[in-house]
Coordinates of N, CA and C in Angstrom, one line a residue:
Chain A
M480 N 34.8 32.5 27.5 CA 34.0 33.1 28.6 C 32.5 32.9 28.2
L481 N 32.2 33.3 26.9 CA 30.8 33.1 26.5 C 30.3 31.7 26.6
I482 N 31.2 30.8 26.2 CA 30.8 29.4 26.2 C 30.5 28.9 27.6
A483 N 31.3 29.3 28.5 CA 31.1 28.9 29.9 C 29.8 29.6 30.4
E484 N 29.6 30.8 30.0 CA 28.3 31.5 30.4 C 27.1 30.8 29.9
V485 N 27.1 30.5 28.6 CA 26.0 29.8 28.0 C 25.7 28.5 28.6
N486 N 26.8 27.7 28.9 CA 26.7 26.4 29.5 C 26.1 26.5 30.9
R487 N 26.5 27.6 31.6 CA 26.0 27.8 32.9 C 24.5 28.1 33.0
I488 N 24.1 29.0 32.1 CA 22.7 29.4 32.1 C 21.8 28.4 31.4
L489 N 22.3 27.9 30.3 CA 21.4 27.0 29.5 C 21.8 25.5 29.7
K490 N 21.1 24.9 30.4 CA 21.3 23.4 30.6 C 20.4 22.7 29.5
L491 N 20.7 21.5 29.2 CA 20.0 20.7 28.2 C 18.5 20.7 28.6
K492 N 18.3 20.6 29.9 CA 16.9 20.5 30.4 C 16.1 21.8 30.0
T493 N 16.8 22.9 30.1 CA 16.2 24.2 29.8 C 15.8 24.2 28.3
A494 N 16.7 23.7 27.4 CA 16.4 23.6 26.0 C 15.2 22.7 25.7
F495 N 15.1 21.6 26.5 CA 14.0 20.7 26.3 C 12.7 21.4 26.7
I496 N 12.7 22.0 27.9 CA 11.5 22.7 28.4 C 11.0 23.8 27.4
L497 N 12.0 24.5 26.9 CA 11.6 25.6 25.9 C 11.1 25.1 24.6
S498 N 11.4 23.8 24.3 CA 11.0 23.3 23.0 C 9.6 22.6 23.1
I499 N 9.1 22.5 24.3 CA 7.8 21.8 24.5 C 6.7 22.6 23.9
P500 N 6.6 24.0 24.0 CA 5.5 24.7 23.4 C 5.5 24.5 21.9
M501 N 6.7 24.4 21.2 CA 6.7 24.2 19.8 C 6.2 22.8 19.4
L502 N 6.6 21.8 20.2 CA 6.2 20.5 20.0 C 4.7 20.3 20.1
L503 N 4.1 21.0 21.1 CA 2.7 20.9 21.3 C 2.0 21.6 20.2
D504 N 2.5 22.8 19.8 CA 1.9 23.6 18.8 C 1.8 22.8 17.5
V505 N 2.9 22.2 17.1 CA 3.0 21.4 15.8 C 2.0 20.2 15.9
A506 N 2.0 19.5 17.1 CA 1.2 18.3 17.3 C -0.3 18.7 17.2
F507 N -0.7 19.8 17.9 CA -2.1 20.2 17.9 C -2.6 20.7 16.5
T508 N -1.7 21.4 15.8 CA -2.0 21.9 14.5 C -2.2 20.7 13.6
T509 N -1.3 19.7 13.7 CA -1.3 18.6 12.7 C -2.5 17.7 13.0
I510 N -2.9 17.5 14.2 CA -4.1 16.7 14.5 C -5.4 17.4 14.3
G511 N -5.3 18.8 14.1 CA -6.5 19.6 13.9 C -7.2 20.0 15.1
A512 N -6.5 20.1 16.2 CA -7.1 20.5 17.5 C -7.4 22.0 17.4
Y513 N -6.6 22.7 16.8 CA -6.9 24.2 16.5 C -6.2 24.6 15.2
P514 N -6.7 25.6 14.5 CA -6.1 26.0 13.2 C -4.7 26.6 13.4
Y515 N -4.0 26.7 12.3 CA -2.6 27.2 12.3 C -2.6 28.7 12.5
Y516 N -2.0 29.1 13.6 CA -1.8 30.5 13.9 C -0.4 30.9 13.7
R517 N -0.1 31.8 12.7 CA 1.2 32.3 12.4 C 1.9 32.8 13.6
I518 N 1.2 33.7 14.4 CA 1.9 34.4 15.5 C 2.3 33.4 16.6
L519 N 1.4 32.3 16.8 CA 1.7 31.3 17.8 C 3.0 30.5 17.4
S520 N 3.0 30.1 16.1 CA 4.1 29.3 15.6 C 5.4 30.1 15.6
L521 N 5.3 31.4 15.3 CA 6.4 32.3 15.3 C 7.0 32.4 16.7
S522 N 6.1 32.6 17.7 CA 6.5 32.7 19.1 C 7.2 31.5 19.6
T523 N 6.6 30.3 19.4 CA 7.2 29.1 19.9 C 8.5 28.7 19.1
G524 N 8.5 29.1 17.9 CA 9.7 28.8 17.0 C 10.9 29.7 17.5
I525 N 10.6 31.0 17.8 CA 11.6 31.9 18.3 C 12.2 31.4 19.6
L526 N 11.4 30.9 20.4 CA 11.8 30.3 21.7 C 12.9 29.3 21.5
V527 N 12.6 28.3 20.7 CA 13.5 27.2 20.4 C 14.7 27.7 19.6
G528 N 14.4 28.6 18.7 CA 15.5 29.1 17.8 C 16.6 29.9 18.6
C529 N 16.1 30.7 19.6 CA 17.0 31.4 20.4 C 18.0 30.5 21.2
I530 N 17.4 29.5 21.8 CA 18.3 28.5 22.6 C 19.2 27.8 21.6
A531 N 18.7 27.3 20.5 CA 19.5 26.6 19.5 C 20.7 27.5 19.0
Y532 N 20.3 28.8 18.8 CA 21.3 29.7 18.3 C 22.4 30.0 19.3
L533 N 22.1 30.1 20.6 CA 23.1 30.3 21.6 C 24.0 29.1 21.7
Y534 N 23.5 27.9 21.7 CA 24.3 26.7 21.7 C 25.2 26.7 20.5
F535 N 24.6 26.9 19.3 CA 25.3 26.9 18.0 C 26.4 27.9 18.0
Y536 N 26.1 29.1 18.4 CA 27.1 30.1 18.5 C 28.3 29.8 19.4
A537 N 28.0 29.3 20.5 CA 29.0 28.9 21.5 C 29.9 27.8 20.9
G538 N 29.2 26.8 20.2 CA 29.9 25.7 19.6 C 30.8 26.2 18.5
L539 N 30.3 27.1 17.6 CA 31.1 27.6 16.5 C 32.3 28.4 17.0
K540 N 32.1 29.1 18.1 CA 33.2 29.9 18.6 C 34.3 29.0 19.1
K541 N 33.9 27.9 19.8 CA 34.8 26.9 20.3 C 35.6 26.3 19.1
Y542 N 34.8 26.0 18.0 CA 35.5 25.4 16.8 C 36.6 26.3 16.3
F543 N 36.3 27.6 16.2 CA 37.3 28.5 15.7 C 38.5 28.7 16.7
I544 N 38.3 28.6 18.0 CA 39.4 28.6 18.9 C 40.2 27.3 18.7
E545 N 39.5 26.1 18.6 CA 40.3 24.9 18.3 C 41.1 25.0 17.1
K546 N 40.6 25.6 16.0 CA 41.3 25.8 14.7 C 42.5 26.6 14.9
E547 N 42.3 27.7 15.7 CA 43.5 28.6 15.9 C 44.6 27.9 16.6
I548 N 44.2 27.1 17.7 CA 45.2 26.4 18.4 C 46.0 25.4 17.5
E549 N 45.2 24.7 16.7 CA 45.8 23.8 15.7 C 46.8 24.5 14.8
E550 N 46.4 25.7 14.3 CA 47.3 26.4 13.4 C 48.5 26.9 14.1
D551 N 48.4 27.3 15.4 CA 49.5 27.8 16.2 C 50.5 26.6 16.4
E552 N 50.0 25.4 16.6 CA 50.8 24.2 16.8 C 51.6 23.9 15.6
D553 N 50.9 24.0 14.4 CA 51.6 23.7 13.1 C 52.7 24.8 12.9
Chain B
M552 N 34.6 3.8 6.5 CA 33.2 3.7 6.7 C 32.9 3.6 8.2
K553 N 33.7 2.9 8.9 CA 33.5 2.6 10.4 C 33.4 4.0 11.1
K554 N 34.2 4.9 10.6 CA 34.3 6.3 11.2 C 32.9 6.9 11.2
Y555 N 32.1 6.6 10.2 CA 30.8 7.3 10.1 C 29.6 6.4 10.4
L556 N 29.9 5.3 11.1 CA 28.9 4.3 11.5 C 27.8 5.0 12.4
P557 N 28.2 5.8 13.4 CA 27.2 6.4 14.2 C 26.3 7.3 13.4
S558 N 26.8 8.0 12.4 CA 26.0 8.9 11.5 C 25.0 8.0 10.7
L559 N 25.5 6.9 10.3 CA 24.7 6.0 9.4 C 23.5 5.5 10.3
V560 N 23.8 5.0 11.5 CA 22.8 4.5 12.4 C 21.7 5.5 12.7
T561 N 22.2 6.7 13.2 CA 21.2 7.7 13.5 C 20.5 8.4 12.3
G562 N 21.3 8.5 11.2 CA 20.7 9.0 10.0 C 19.6 8.1 9.4
F563 N 19.8 6.8 9.6 CA 18.8 5.8 9.2 C 17.5 6.0 10.0
A564 N 17.7 6.1 11.3 CA 16.6 6.3 12.2 C 15.8 7.6 11.9
A565 N 16.6 8.7 11.6 CA 16.0 9.9 11.3 C 15.2 9.8 9.9
G566 N 15.8 9.1 9.0 CA 15.2 8.9 7.7 C 13.9 8.2 7.8
V567 N 13.8 7.1 8.7 CA 12.6 6.4 8.9 C 11.5 7.3 9.5
L568 N 12.0 8.0 10.6 CA 11.0 8.9 11.3 C 10.5 10.0 10.4
Q569 N 11.2 10.4 9.3 CA 10.8 11.5 8.4 C 9.6 11.1 7.6
I570 N 9.3 9.8 7.5 CA 8.2 9.4 6.7 C 7.0 9.0 7.5
V571 N 7.1 9.0 8.9 CA 6.0 8.7 9.8 C 5.1 9.9 9.9
P572 N 3.8 9.7 9.6 CA 2.9 10.9 9.7 C 2.9 11.5 11.2
L573 N 2.7 12.7 11.3 CA 2.7 13.5 12.5 C 4.2 13.7 13.0
V574 N 4.9 12.6 13.1 CA 6.3 12.8 13.6 C 7.2 13.6 12.6
K575 N 6.8 13.4 11.3 CA 7.6 14.0 10.2 C 7.5 15.6 10.2
S576 N 6.5 16.1 11.0 CA 6.4 17.5 11.1 C 7.6 18.1 11.9
F577 N 8.2 17.3 12.7 CA 9.4 17.7 13.4 C 10.7 17.4 12.7
A578 N 10.6 16.9 11.5 CA 11.8 16.3 10.8 C 13.0 17.2 10.8
C579 N 12.9 18.4 10.2 CA 14.1 19.3 10.0 C 14.5 19.9 11.3
C580 N 13.5 20.4 12.1 CA 13.9 21.2 13.3 C 14.3 20.4 14.5
L581 N 13.8 19.2 14.6 CA 14.2 18.4 15.8 C 14.8 17.0 15.5
I582 N 14.2 16.3 14.6 CA 14.7 14.9 14.4 C 16.1 14.9 13.9
V583 N 16.4 15.6 12.8 CA 17.7 15.6 12.2 C 18.8 16.2 13.2
P584 N 18.6 17.3 13.8 CA 19.6 17.8 14.8 C 19.8 16.8 15.9
A585 N 18.7 16.1 16.4 CA 18.8 15.1 17.5 C 19.6 13.9 17.0
A586 N 19.4 13.5 15.7 CA 20.1 12.4 15.2 C 21.6 12.8 15.1
A587 N 21.9 14.0 14.7 CA 23.3 14.4 14.6 C 24.0 14.5 16.0
G588 N 23.2 15.0 17.0 CA 23.7 15.0 18.4 C 23.9 13.6 18.9
L589 N 23.0 12.7 18.6 CA 23.1 11.3 19.0 C 24.3 10.6 18.4
A590 N 24.6 11.0 17.1 CA 25.8 10.4 16.4 C 27.1 10.8 17.1
V591 N 27.1 12.1 17.6 CA 28.3 12.5 18.3 C 28.5 11.7 19.6
F592 N 27.3 11.5 20.3 CA 27.3 10.8 21.5 C 27.8 9.3 21.3
L593 N 27.2 8.7 20.3 CA 27.5 7.3 19.9 C 29.0 7.2 19.5
D594 N 29.5 8.1 18.8 CA 30.9 8.1 18.3 C 31.8 8.1 19.5
Q595 N 31.5 8.9 20.5 CA 32.4 9.0 21.7 C 32.2 7.7 22.5
K596 N 31.0 7.2 22.6 CA 30.8 5.9 23.3 C 31.5 4.8 22.7
S597 N 31.5 4.8 21.3 CA 32.2 3.7 20.6 C 33.7 3.7 20.9
K598 N 34.2 4.9 21.1 CA 35.7 4.9 21.4 C 36.0 4.5 22.8
G599 N 34.9 4.4 23.7 CA 35.1 3.9 25.0 C 35.8 4.8 26.0
N600 N 35.8 6.1 25.5 CA 36.5 7.1 26.4 C 35.5 8.3 26.6
N601 N 34.8 8.2 27.7 CA 33.8 9.3 27.9 C 34.3 10.5 28.6
S602 N 35.6 10.5 28.9 CA 36.1 11.6 29.7 C 36.9 12.6 28.8
V603 N 37.0 12.3 27.5 CA 37.8 13.1 26.6 C 36.8 14.0 25.8
E604 N 37.1 15.3 25.7 CA 36.2 16.2 25.0 C 36.3 15.8 23.5
I605 N 35.2 16.0 22.8 CA 35.1 15.7 21.4 C 35.4 17.0 20.6
P606 N 36.2 17.0 19.6 CA 36.5 18.3 18.9 C 35.2 18.7 18.1
I607 N 34.9 20.0 18.1 CA 33.7 20.5 17.4 C 33.7 20.1 15.9
S608 N 35.0 20.1 15.3 CA 35.1 19.7 13.9 C 34.6 18.3 13.7
R609 N 34.8 17.4 14.6 CA 34.3 16.1 14.5 C 32.8 16.1 14.6
G610 N 32.3 16.9 15.5 CA 30.8 17.1 15.6 C 30.2 17.5 14.3
I611 N 30.9 18.5 13.7 CA 30.4 19.0 12.4 C 30.4 17.9 11.3
V612 N 31.5 17.2 11.2 CA 31.5 16.1 10.2 C 30.4 15.0 10.5
L613 N 30.3 14.6 11.7 CA 29.3 13.6 12.0 C 27.9 14.1 11.8
G614 N 27.7 15.4 12.1 CA 26.4 16.0 11.8 C 26.0 16.1 10.4
I615 N 27.0 16.5 9.6 CA 26.8 16.6 8.1 C 26.5 15.2 7.5
F616 N 27.2 14.2 8.0 CA 27.0 12.8 7.5 C 25.6 12.3 8.0
A617 N 25.3 12.6 9.2 CA 24.0 12.1 9.7 C 22.9 12.8 8.9
G618 N 23.0 14.0 8.5 CA 22.1 14.7 7.6 C 22.0 14.1 6.3
L619 N 23.2 13.8 5.7 CA 23.3 13.1 4.4 C 22.5 11.8 4.4
F620 N 22.9 11.0 5.4 CA 22.2 9.6 5.5 C 20.7 9.8 5.7
A621 N 20.3 10.7 6.5 CA 18.9 10.9 6.8 C 18.2 11.3 5.5
A622 N 18.8 12.2 4.7 CA 18.2 12.7 3.5 C 18.1 11.5 2.5
F623 N 19.1 10.7 2.4 CA 19.1 9.5 1.5 C 18.0 8.6 1.9
F624 N 18.0 8.2 3.2 CA 17.0 7.2 3.6 C 15.5 7.7 3.5
A625 N 15.4 9.0 3.9 CA 14.0 9.6 3.8 C 13.5 9.6 2.4
T626 N 14.4 10.0 1.5 CA 14.0 10.1 0.0 C 13.7 8.7 -0.5
F627 N 14.6 7.7 -0.1 CA 14.4 6.4 -0.6 C 13.0 5.8 -0.1
F628 N 12.7 5.9 1.2 CA 11.5 5.4 1.7 C 10.3 6.1 1.1
E629 N 10.4 7.4 1.0 CA 9.3 8.2 0.4 C 9.0 7.8 -1.0
V630 N 10.0 7.6 -1.8 CA 9.8 7.2 -3.2 C 9.3 5.8 -3.3
F631 N 9.8 4.9 -2.4 CA 9.4 3.5 -2.4 C 7.9 3.4 -2.0
I632 N 7.5 4.1 -1.0 CA 6.1 4.0 -0.5 C 5.2 4.6 -1.6
T633 N 5.6 5.7 -2.2 CA 4.8 6.3 -3.3 C 4.7 5.3 -4.5
L634 N 5.7 4.6 -4.8 CA 5.7 3.6 -5.8 C 4.7 2.5 -5.6
I635 N 4.6 2.1 -4.3 CA 3.7 1.0 -4.0 C 2.3 1.5 -3.9
T636 N 2.1 2.6 -3.2 CA 0.7 3.0 -2.9 C 0.1 3.9 -4.0
H637 N 0.9 4.4 -4.9 CA 0.5 5.3 -5.9 C -0.3 6.5 -5.3
N638 N 0.1 6.8 -4.1 CA -0.5 7.9 -3.4 C 0.6 8.7 -2.6
N639 N 0.3 10.0 -2.5 CA 1.3 10.8 -1.9 C 0.7 12.1 -1.3
E640 N 1.4 12.7 -0.4 CA 0.9 14.0 0.2 C 0.6 15.0 -0.9
I641 N 1.4 15.0 -1.9 CA 1.2 16.0 -3.0 C -0.2 15.9 -3.7
L642 N -0.7 14.7 -3.7 CA -2.0 14.5 -4.3 C -3.1 15.1 -3.4
T643 N -2.9 15.0 -2.1 CA -3.8 15.6 -1.1 C -3.8 17.1 -1.1
V644 N -2.6 17.7 -1.2 CA -2.5 19.1 -1.2 C -2.6 19.8 -2.5
Y645 N -2.8 19.0 -3.6 CA -2.8 19.6 -5.0 C -3.9 20.7 -5.1
P646 N -5.1 20.4 -4.7 CA -6.1 21.5 -4.9 C -5.7 22.8 -4.2
E647 N -5.2 22.7 -3.0 CA -4.7 23.8 -2.2 C -3.6 24.5 -2.9
L648 N -2.7 23.7 -3.5 CA -1.5 24.2 -4.2 C -1.9 25.0 -5.4
Q649 N -3.0 24.6 -6.1 CA -3.5 25.3 -7.2 C -3.9 26.8 -6.8
K650 N -4.6 26.8 -5.7 CA -5.1 28.2 -5.2 C -3.8 29.0 -4.8
F651 N -2.9 28.3 -4.2 CA -1.7 29.0 -3.7 C -0.9 29.6 -4.8
I652 N -0.7 28.8 -5.9 CA 0.1 29.2 -7.0 C -0.7 30.4 -7.7
S653 N -2.0 30.3 -7.8 CA -2.8 31.4 -8.4 C -2.6 32.7 -7.7
G654 N -2.3 32.6 -6.4 CA -2.1 33.9 -5.7 C -0.7 34.4 -5.8
F655 N 0.2 33.8 -6.5 CA 1.6 34.2 -6.6 C 1.7 35.5 -7.5
P656 N 2.6 36.5 -7.1 CA 2.7 37.7 -7.9 C 3.5 37.4 -9.2
L657 N 3.0 36.6 -10.1 CA 3.7 36.2 -11.3 C 2.7 36.4 -12.5
D658 N 3.3 36.4 -13.7 CA 2.4 36.5 -14.9 C 1.7 35.2 -15.1
D659 N 0.6 35.3 -15.8 CA -0.2 34.1 -16.0 C 0.5 32.9 -16.7
A660 N 1.4 33.2 -17.6 CA 2.1 32.2 -18.3 C 3.0 31.4 -17.3
S661 N 3.7 32.1 -16.4 CA 4.5 31.4 -15.5 C 3.7 30.5 -14.5
K662 N 2.6 31.1 -14.1 CA 1.7 30.4 -13.2 C 1.2 29.1 -13.8
Q663 N 0.8 29.2 -15.1 CA 0.3 28.1 -15.8 C 1.3 27.0 -16.0
Q664 N 2.6 27.5 -16.2 CA 3.7 26.5 -16.4 C 3.9 25.7 -15.1
A665 N 3.9 26.5 -14.0 CA 4.0 25.8 -12.7 C 2.9 24.8 -12.4
L666 N 1.7 25.2 -12.8 CA 0.5 24.3 -12.6 C 0.6 23.1 -13.5
D667 N 1.1 23.3 -14.7 CA 1.3 22.2 -15.6 C 2.3 21.2 -15.1
I668 N 3.4 21.7 -14.5 CA 4.4 20.8 -13.9 C 3.8 19.9 -12.8
F669 N 3.0 20.6 -11.9 CA 2.4 19.9 -10.8 C 1.4 18.9 -11.3
E670 N 0.6 19.3 -12.3 CA -0.4 18.4 -12.9 C 0.3 17.2 -13.4
A671 N 1.4 17.3 -14.1 CA 2.1 16.2 -14.7 C 2.6 15.3 -13.6
V672 N 3.2 15.9 -12.5 CA 3.6 15.1 -11.3 C 2.5 14.3 -10.7
V673 N 1.4 14.9 -10.5 CA 0.2 14.3 -9.9 C -0.3 13.1 -10.8
Q674 N -0.3 13.3 -12.1 CA -0.7 12.3 -13.1 C 0.3 11.1 -13.1
E675 N 1.5 11.4 -13.1 CA 2.6 10.4 -13.0 C 2.5 9.5 -11.8
I676 N 2.2 10.2 -10.6 CA 2.1 9.4 -9.4 C 0.9 8.6 -9.4
K677 N -0.2 9.1 -9.9 CA -1.5 8.3 -10.0 C -1.3 7.1 -10.9
T678 N -0.7 7.3 -12.0 CA -0.6 6.2 -13.0 C 0.5 5.2 -12.7
S679 N 1.8 5.7 -12.5 CA 2.9 4.8 -12.3 C 3.4 4.7 -10.9
G680 N 3.1 5.7 -10.1 CA 3.6 5.8 -8.8 C 5.0 6.4 -8.7
F681 N 5.5 6.8 -9.8 CA 6.9 7.4 -9.8 C 6.9 8.7 -10.7
S682 N 7.5 9.7 -10.1 CA 7.7 10.9 -10.9 C 9.1 11.4 -10.7
L683 N 9.8 11.5 -11.8 CA 11.3 11.9 -11.8 C 11.4 13.3 -11.2
F684 N 10.5 14.2 -11.6 CA 10.6 15.6 -11.1 C 10.4 15.6 -9.6
Y685 N 9.4 14.9 -9.1 CA 9.1 14.8 -7.7 C 10.3 14.2 -6.9
T686 N 10.8 13.1 -7.5 CA 12.0 12.5 -6.8 C 13.2 13.4 -6.7
L687 N 13.5 14.1 -7.8 CA 14.6 15.0 -7.8 C 14.3 16.2 -6.8
S688 N 13.1 16.7 -6.8 CA 12.8 17.8 -5.9 C 13.0 17.4 -4.5
I689 N 12.4 16.2 -4.1 CA 12.6 15.9 -2.6 C 14.0 15.5 -2.3
T690 N 14.7 15.0 -3.3 CA 16.2 14.6 -3.0 C 16.9 15.9 -2.7
I691 N 16.8 16.9 -3.6 CA 17.5 18.2 -3.4 C 17.1 18.9 -2.1
S692 N 15.8 18.9 -1.9 CA 15.3 19.6 -0.7 C 15.7 18.9 0.6
N693 N 15.6 17.5 0.6 CA 16.1 16.8 1.8 C 17.6 17.0 2.0
L694 N 18.3 16.9 0.9 CA 19.8 17.0 1.1 C 20.1 18.4 1.7
F695 N 19.5 19.4 1.1 CA 19.8 20.8 1.5 C 19.5 21.0 3.0
V696 N 18.2 20.7 3.3 CA 17.7 21.0 4.7 C 18.4 20.1 5.7
N697 N 18.5 18.8 5.4 CA 19.0 17.9 6.4 C 20.5 18.1 6.7
V698 N 21.3 18.5 5.7 CA 22.7 18.7 5.9 C 22.9 19.9 6.8
I699 N 22.1 21.0 6.5 CA 22.2 22.2 7.3 C 21.8 21.9 8.8
F700 N 20.7 21.3 9.0 CA 20.2 21.0 10.3 C 21.1 19.9 11.0
G701 N 21.7 19.0 10.2 CA 22.6 18.0 10.8 C 23.9 18.7 11.3
L702 N 24.3 19.7 10.5 CA 25.5 20.4 10.9 C 25.3 21.2 12.2
I703 N 24.1 21.8 12.3 CA 23.7 22.5 13.5 C 23.7 21.6 14.7
G704 N 23.0 20.4 14.5 CA 22.9 19.4 15.5 C 24.2 18.8 16.0
G705 N 25.1 18.7 15.0 CA 26.5 18.2 15.3 C 27.2 19.1 16.2
V706 N 27.1 20.4 15.9 CA 27.8 21.4 16.7 C 27.2 21.5 18.1
I707 N 25.9 21.5 18.2 CA 25.2 21.6 19.5 C 25.5 20.4 20.3
G708 N 25.4 19.2 19.6 CA 25.7 17.9 20.3 C 27.1 17.9 20.9
A709 N 28.1 18.3 20.1 CA 29.4 18.2 20.6 C 29.6 19.2 21.8
N710 N 29.0 20.3 21.7 CA 29.1 21.4 22.7 C 28.4 20.9 24.0
V711 N 27.2 20.3 23.9 CA 26.5 19.7 25.1 C 27.3 18.6 25.7
F712 N 27.9 17.7 24.9 CA 28.7 16.6 25.3 C 29.9 17.1 26.1
N713 N 30.6 18.1 25.5 CA 31.8 18.6 26.2 C 31.5 19.3 27.5
S714 N 30.3 20.0 27.5 CA 30.0 20.7 28.7 C 29.7 19.8 29.9
R715 N 29.2 18.6 29.5 CA 28.9 17.6 30.5 C 30.2 17.0 31.1
I716 N 31.2 16.8 30.2 CA 32.5 16.3 30.6 C 33.2 17.3 31.5
R717 N 33.1 18.6 31.2 CA 33.7 19.6 32.0 C 33.1 19.6 33.4
K718 N 31.8 19.3 33.5 CA 31.2 19.3 34.8 C 31.7 18.2 35.7
Q719 N 32.0 17.0 35.0 CA 32.4 15.8 35.8 C 33.7 16.0 36.5

């Protein structure tokens, strides 16, 4: 149920859009457009991290379901 | 080996990108997971069956191997370029590193020991272009980071791939 819910809410496009602030932050900091701000990096990182975590969690849950099915078959 | 060819291909690409200035800032958080996800996609494409879901366990294996290959190639290119140019990022950040280590909550002897190690690394790179300590450090760090992020990318990649199949 969670996997289906995550897949419904979070499309790959959403993940890409949410990773844009982090990409821009890293690029601008690297080229020296503005100095490194911890709070800004933390915020943009959390944004990407949350999405990645949800996908990862859903994937791991599916992995354990697959494993259980395999064990039941054996 | 054929089983891990997608990981080798994407791991190589990730390894190359990890030494490109600016792009390498995204190495662990984006390039390696993307390489692992792409390996999952290529693996399924190579089987010629795009309508069958890929097991997450296969995604994990492909992701780990993509991370391993990325770590190997990134380390190899980094060491090779350092060997030729006798220059490295560590030489640029060394003055900052000295200040950073001085600020550590450690006793003076430990701080001095850390500074001596870095001084030796810098001297070795300047003179011969190769430092065993530096090579070992980046090998271990690349292996550790890339394998973890490769695994995450493999799981996410397999999940995304499967969700697309379910929609079809």
